[in-house]
C-alpha positions in Angstrom: 0.0 0.0 0.0 1.5 3.3 -1.1 1.3 6.1 1.5 1.1 9.8 1.2 2.7 10.3 4.5 3.1 8.1 7.6 -0.6 8.6 8.3 -2.3 8.8 4.9 -2.8 6.1 2.2 -4.1 6.7 -1.3 -6.7 4.0 -0.9 -8.0 5.6 2.3 -8.1 9.0 0.6 -10.1 7.5 -2.3 -12.6 6.2 0.3 -12.9 9.6 1.9 -13.5 11.3 -1.4 -16.3 8.9 -2.0 -17.8 9.5 1.5 -18.0 13.2 0.7 -19.5 12.7 -2.7 -22.0 10.2 -1.4 -23.2 12.6 1.3 -23.7 15.4 -1.3 -25.5 13.1 -3.6 -27.7 11.7 -0.8 -28.8 15.2 0.1 -29.3 16.3 -3.6 -26.6 19.0 -3.5 -24.5 19.6 -6.5 -20.7 20.1 -6.2 -19.8 22.3 -9.1 -16.9 24.5 -10.0 -13.1 24.4 -9.8 -12.5 26.1 -6.5 -13.4 25.4 -2.9 -14.5 21.8 -2.1 -15.2 20.7 -5.7 -11.6 21.8 -6.6 -10.2 20.0 -3.6 -12.0 16.8 -4.5 -10.9 17.0 -8.1 -7.3 17.6 -7.0 -7.4 14.5 -4.7 -9.0 12.4 -7.5 -6.1 13.4 -9.9 -3.5 12.4 -7.3 -5.2 9.1 -6.6 -5.4 8.3 -10.3 -1.7 9.4 -10.8 -0.7 7.0 -7.9 -2.7 4.1 -9.5 -1.3 4.8 -13.0 2.2 6.1 -12.7 2.8 6.0 -16.5 0.3 8.8 -17.0 1.1 10.7 -13.8 2.8 13.7 -15.5 -0.1 14.2 -17.8 -2.5 14.1 -14.8 -0.5 16.7 -12.9 -1.1 19.1 -15.8 -4.8 18.9 -15.1 -4.3 20.6 -11.7 -5.7 24.1 -11.6 -3.1 26.7 -12.3 -0.6 23.8 -12.6 0.0 24.1 -8.8 1.5 20.9 -7.6 1.2 22.0 -4.0 -2.6 21.9 -4.3 -2.5 18.2 -3.4 -0.7 18.9 -0.1 -3.1 21.8 0.7 -6.3 19.8 -0.1 -5.7 16.4 1.5 -6.1 17.5 5.1 -9.4 19.3 4.7 -10.9 16.4 2.5 -9.7 13.8 5.0 -11.1 15.7 8.0 -14.4 16.5 6.3 -15.1 12.9 5.4 -14.3 11.8 8.9 -16.7 14.5 10.3 -19.5 13.6 7.9 -19.2 9.9 8.6 -19.3 10.4 12.4 -22.3 12.8 12.1 -24.2 10.4 9.8 -23.5 7.5 12.2 -24.9 9.5 15.1 -28.0 10.6 13.2 -27.1 14.3 13.2 -28.4 16.3 10.3 -25.8 18.4 8.5 -27.6 19.2 5.2 -27.5 23.0 5.7 -23.7 22.8 6.2 -23.3 20.8 3.0 -25.1 23.5 1.1 -22.8 26.1 2.5 -19.7 24.0 1.7 -20.9 23.6 -1.8 -21.4 27.3 -2.3 -18.0 28.3 -0.8 -15.3 29.1 -3.3 -12.8 29.8 -0.5 -9.3 28.5 -0.5 -8.9 25.4 1.7 -5.4 26.4 2.5 -5.1 27.4 6.2 -3.5 30.7 6.9 -4.7 32.1 3.6 -7.7 34.3 3.6 -9.9 34.8 0.6 -11.3 38.3 0.8 -13.8 37.8 -2.0 -15.5 34.8 -0.3 -17.8 35.5 2.6 -18.9 31.9 3.0 -15.7 30.6 4.5 -15.2 26.9 3.9 -13.0 26.6 7.0 -15.7 27.9 9.3 -18.2 25.3 8.1 -15.6 22.6 8.2 -14.7 23.5 11.8 -18.3 23.5 12.9 -18.7 20.0 11.5 -15.5 18.8 13.0 -16.3 20.1 16.4 -19.8 18.6 16.2 -18.4 15.3 15.3 -15.8 15.4 18.1 -18.6 16.1 20.6 -20.7 13.3 19.1 -17.7 10.9 19.5 -17.5 12.1 23.1 -21.1 11.0 23.7 -22.7 14.5 23.8 -26.2 14.9 22.5 -26.0 17.7 19.8 -27.8 19.1 16.9 -26.5 21.5 14.3 -28.3 24.8 13.6 -28.2 26.3 10.2 -24.8 28.0 9.6 -24.6 31.4 11.1 -27.2 30.6 13.8 -26.0 30.5 17.4 
């Protein structure tokens, strides 16, 4: 099994990409565009395919937006965490549809430490809300998610 780092494998990343796509499909929410979460998923899919088919890897890298090879490093963490959060919330019966809609609309950069002044629907905010909710659910707390922006 090839690994991305000591903690990540391409096979596990492929499963996590499918978890995210399945949740959007299950909730009838389209993931469109080249930025934000849709762009992150596309970047991860390209990297997974390049790992499976090394003879075409250089051609696949050219498909990355702006030919930025560091996009893979930037996008793996958020995709990995989001899939984990969604799976935990789903397994605990917690509704997160409103957050999925917000994530689908966000065109924010997934890179931490980089602020996108044009995007008011910050991906990172919604991702953190889902991550915190999933950690509380793992800890046995009874929670429910309000629509994003609600206290």
